[in-house]
Amino acid sequence: MAETTPTAEPTRRDFLFIATGATAAIGVAAVAWPFVAQLAPDAEVIAAGAPIEVDLAPISEGQIVRVFWRDTLIFVRHRTAEEIEQAQETPLSDLPDPEPDSDRVVEGREQWLIVYGNCTHFGCVPLDFQGQYRGWFCPCHGSVFDTSGRIRSGPAPINLPLPPYEFVDDTTIIIGEAA
Amino acid sequence: MKKTLILAGALIAALAMPSGAALAAGDYVKPPRHSWSFSGPFGTFDREQLQRGFLVFRQACASCHGLEYVSFRNLAEPGGPEFTPGQVEALAADFRIQDGPDSSGEMFERPGEIADRWPNPFRNKQEAAAANAGKAPPDLSVMAKARTFERGFPWFITDMFTQYTENGVDYINAFLQGYVDPPEDLDILAGNHFNLYYPGQIVAMPNVLFDGAISYTPEGSDRPVAPETVAQYAEDVTAFLMWTAEPHLEQRKRIGFQVMLFLLVFAGLLYFTKKKIWGRLGEDGAPEYRA
Amino acid sequence: MSTHSPTYVPKSAGAKWLESRLPIIGLVHSSFVAYPVPRNLNYMWTFGAILMIMLVLQIVTGIVLAMHYTPHADMAFSSVEHIMRNVEYGWLMRYLHANGASMFFVAVYIHMFRGLYYGSYKAPREVLWILGVIILLLMMATAFMGYVLPWGQMSYWGATVITNLFSVIPVVGDTIVTFLWGGYSVGNPTLNRFFSLHYLLPFMIFGVVLLHVWALHVPGNNNPTGIDVKTKKDTVPFHPYMTVKDTFSATLFILVLCWFVFYMPNYMGHADNYVPADPSITPSHIVPEWYFLPFYAILRAIPNALLGVIAMFAAIAVLAFLPWLDTSRVRSGSYRPIFKLFFWLFVVVNLGLGYLGAMPAEGAYVIWARILTILYFAHFFVFLPLLGLLEKPKALPNSISESVLKKSGSGMPQGAAAKPQDA
């Protein structure tokens, strides 16, 4: 009878209990996975995020055009000579996130700046040509970007990031990459 | 008051199952059972068959029926016909897809992309109906699950144990081969056709499959990969429709087997654990809980 | 006898801090750890735990589905197909939810018939039983509205027929139906409100389930002998005895659920619901989900629409009055030889009504439906009241432990089994 031998196995968990408990734990983890996985972008959303082609020809100098890839805003900016010069001549020591302008544009096509259009602080869309450097100014918390899309002052920690893109010819770019 | 009467009438009519149902249910032949590669707990699709089925769909069905829940990309995904991505891109590019509006507000046409849905043959249901003597051909995406036939007692019970779930495909397969000569005394109105397996046996859809009409001979070969017969066409396109209706069938059955195996092991362990714990009960009952 | 205290004593400083402010661990401990249950409960008593698991499964899969579903008449059907095709494991979520609903009803019907057989509705458990009837009604409403959401042909026409049931109410019927629809027929507003309520009701079920458990824990469980717990010897603590038994039973139940989910996920549904809703064509053979079929058969058995609807609702409502319709003092059917026969007759009547509910309402089917409907109500209004007065029950055992030990132990000295309760 069980209680006549209280010292026989009072605390020892035998193999059976461990095996059952471990199996239960594996089961719970396996069940949890699909419930987490369903949160990921679904196949249609992924498929809809195919690269897009942008025709640069109609974008005149000094103009900023907004395009979307994967539902994310991208600025395509046709920079003026003055804006390019300003971006190139800013000393790196002035930059919170130092990065030369040449790293942010394609060599020989410096007039085209292509950057993500959401402020790197908390994602608001900065206003075109605003702020001290006539790049962008974010109305939410006052981040100021220059004509290379680099953060100059305000709370945004890093420069506006560059989406993956490449020039097909002089006036056409493909933005994005396969998922 | 009148509305009450109408509603009550509709209700009674709906509940009483008017004789039309009986008539429709009475006059048809039960489809014969066919053997499918995807039936049973370990069933998988036959890729070659799905590819042939797609060919039949495209040549015999697609001019009237849509496939709106299938995207081009699906045709290359695992568990389906598994065309190569290149083949699917080329296929999609054959179609002109309406897109837009562009920056000037105009709709425009562009070549299809793999993310596009299979284009409908008609712009809308009204056009489909107008082009087909008043009856719009139904979309085929989930057709294999949308059709069935009465199994009757006791089969609807035994089906649970034998996992017979191929009612829909057995019906479609039989239906596609069911265009036989009508009985002499049957009057069929113009635009209607006789089909052995259709409930009521009078159907608006004409026969579309004919021996040899669709070539199964690959380019650069002189022999077909499968018999070019109505029976083969019907089977292939039906299998294809099963895949369009249930694109994750293979994944489902594969995971199912793992789950069943796990649950059996777990239940076995629990059985012995339970026995062990309950075995501690003394005969005079006083239970002792030990942490 | 045991040195372990049945009440929870917090050990750590944190647990003590919490316990003196919100004694929730103690509550859980006394309800699901130390809670004494009769030691002779058979596997029929594991369905309470199974139902709890099923409710949680339905709520969790339902929340996931709601993340991907679109409650709009133009998009509902295609959003369900979107879930089936594009969402990662979406097919699994939907098939779990759809088949889970069916298996939920399998479990609840077994749970109810167990209560009917062992007299679990009798004093002092009337409130427990009535709360169960309320849960059943809420479940039915939830399941019905859930079946409308895919917006297939069966969804649409099921909604049309069932909402039209209310049109038989004199004077205000039409207005009620229009208000249910939010339009002049079943349409987008109907779908929207059904979605809203389908999301709400499970949480109401959850609330009533908590009351149900509370009402269970006051008198304690009934048991196969139907006699009251007399001493501690008659009971075992819930944990680990019932937890391990419930888990084992639930695993087998989930095995059955998975059989359907993975191998025949559409077996319990209707092919017509894969045809998008079309207000201009009614499917030739409309039937509700299988779990409504017995009630549907009763509805159709009666030629008058108003009386049919009343009979259908009465068939469920009568359950609430069961504690007072059954006049027998003996709880368990095991000790009632004639009741046992009528119980199984009642089971057959329900299965028969279920079968007839799926058949067309014509010819012999109607006659049979009427006979079985009469038998259904006779069970409550004639057989049960009379049986209690006329039947001579078998002798009851003295105690639960006596009945257990008699059954299990041949090597048991008789004296030990009949030992008076001195613990």
Coordinates of C-alpha atoms in Angstrom, one line a residue, chain A residues 67-174:
Chain A
V67 CA 6.6 55.5 -54.8
F68 CA 5.7 52.4 -52.9
W69 CA 7.4 49.0 -52.7
R70 CA 6.1 46.4 -50.3
D71 CA 3.6 49.0 -49.2
T72 CA 6.5 51.1 -47.9
L73 CA 7.0 54.7 -48.9
I74 CA 10.1 55.5 -51.0
F75 CA 11.3 59.0 -52.0
V76 CA 12.8 59.4 -55.4
R77 CA 14.5 62.8 -55.5
H78 CA 16.0 64.4 -58.5
R79 CA 18.6 66.6 -56.9
T80 CA 19.8 69.9 -58.2
A81 CA 23.5 70.6 -58.7
E82 CA 23.4 72.9 -55.6
E83 CA 21.8 70.2 -53.5
I84 CA 24.4 67.6 -54.6
E85 CA 27.2 70.0 -53.9
Q86 CA 25.8 70.7 -50.4
A87 CA 25.5 67.0 -49.7
Q88 CA 29.0 66.2 -50.9
E89 CA 30.7 69.0 -49.1
T90 CA 29.3 68.4 -45.6
P91 CA 32.2 67.3 -43.4
L92 CA 31.5 63.8 -41.9
S93 CA 32.3 65.2 -38.5
D94 CA 29.0 67.2 -38.7
L95 CA 27.0 64.1 -39.0
P96 CA 25.5 62.1 -36.2
D97 CA 25.5 59.0 -38.5
P98 CA 28.6 59.7 -40.6
E99 CA 28.2 58.5 -44.2
P100 CA 29.6 60.2 -47.3
D101 CA 27.1 61.2 -49.9
S102 CA 28.9 59.0 -52.4
D103 CA 27.9 55.9 -50.4
R104 CA 24.2 56.9 -50.8
V105 CA 23.9 57.4 -54.5
V106 CA 25.1 55.6 -57.6
E107 CA 28.4 57.0 -59.0
G108 CA 27.7 59.0 -62.1
R109 CA 24.1 59.3 -61.3
E110 CA 24.4 61.6 -58.3
Q111 CA 21.3 63.5 -59.1
W112 CA 19.2 60.6 -58.1
L113 CA 18.6 60.0 -54.4
I114 CA 16.4 57.1 -53.5
V115 CA 15.6 56.6 -49.8
Y116 CA 12.9 55.2 -47.6
G117 CA 10.4 57.8 -46.8
N118 CA 9.8 57.1 -43.1
C119 CA 11.6 59.0 -40.4
T120 CA 14.1 56.6 -38.6
H121 CA 12.8 57.9 -35.3
F122 CA 9.3 56.5 -35.1
G123 CA 8.2 56.3 -38.7
C124 CA 6.4 59.6 -39.6
V125 CA 6.8 60.9 -43.1
P126 CA 9.1 64.0 -43.1
L127 CA 8.2 67.1 -45.1
D128 CA 10.0 67.7 -48.4
F129 CA 12.5 70.6 -48.7
Q130 CA 11.9 71.7 -45.1
G131 CA 14.4 72.2 -42.3
Q132 CA 17.6 74.0 -42.1
Y133 CA 19.3 71.9 -44.8
R134 CA 16.3 71.9 -47.2
G135 CA 16.3 68.1 -47.2
W136 CA 13.5 66.9 -45.0
F137 CA 12.0 67.9 -41.7
C138 CA 10.0 65.5 -39.7
P139 CA 7.0 67.3 -38.1
C140 CA 6.5 64.6 -35.4
H141 CA 9.6 65.1 -33.3
G142 CA 11.7 67.6 -35.2
S143 CA 14.3 65.5 -36.9
V144 CA 16.1 67.3 -39.7
F145 CA 17.6 65.6 -42.8
D146 CA 19.8 67.0 -45.4
T147 CA 19.7 66.6 -49.2
S148 CA 21.4 63.2 -48.9
G149 CA 18.7 62.0 -46.5
R150 CA 21.1 62.0 -43.6
I151 CA 20.1 62.9 -40.1
R152 CA 21.5 66.3 -39.0
S153 CA 19.7 67.1 -35.8
G154 CA 16.7 65.9 -33.8
P155 CA 16.0 62.5 -32.2
A156 CA 16.2 60.2 -35.3
P157 CA 19.2 57.9 -34.7
I158 CA 20.3 57.1 -38.2
N159 CA 20.1 58.3 -41.8
L160 CA 17.1 57.5 -44.0
P161 CA 18.0 54.0 -45.2
L162 CA 18.4 53.1 -48.9
P163 CA 16.1 50.5 -50.5
P164 CA 17.6 47.9 -52.7
Y165 CA 17.5 49.3 -56.3
E166 CA 19.5 49.3 -59.5
F167 CA 19.6 51.3 -62.7
V168 CA 18.3 49.4 -65.8
D169 CA 19.2 52.3 -68.0
D170 CA 19.6 56.1 -67.7
T171 CA 16.0 56.7 -66.9
T172 CA 14.7 53.5 -65.3
I173 CA 15.3 52.0 -62.0
I174 CA 14.1 48.7 -60.4

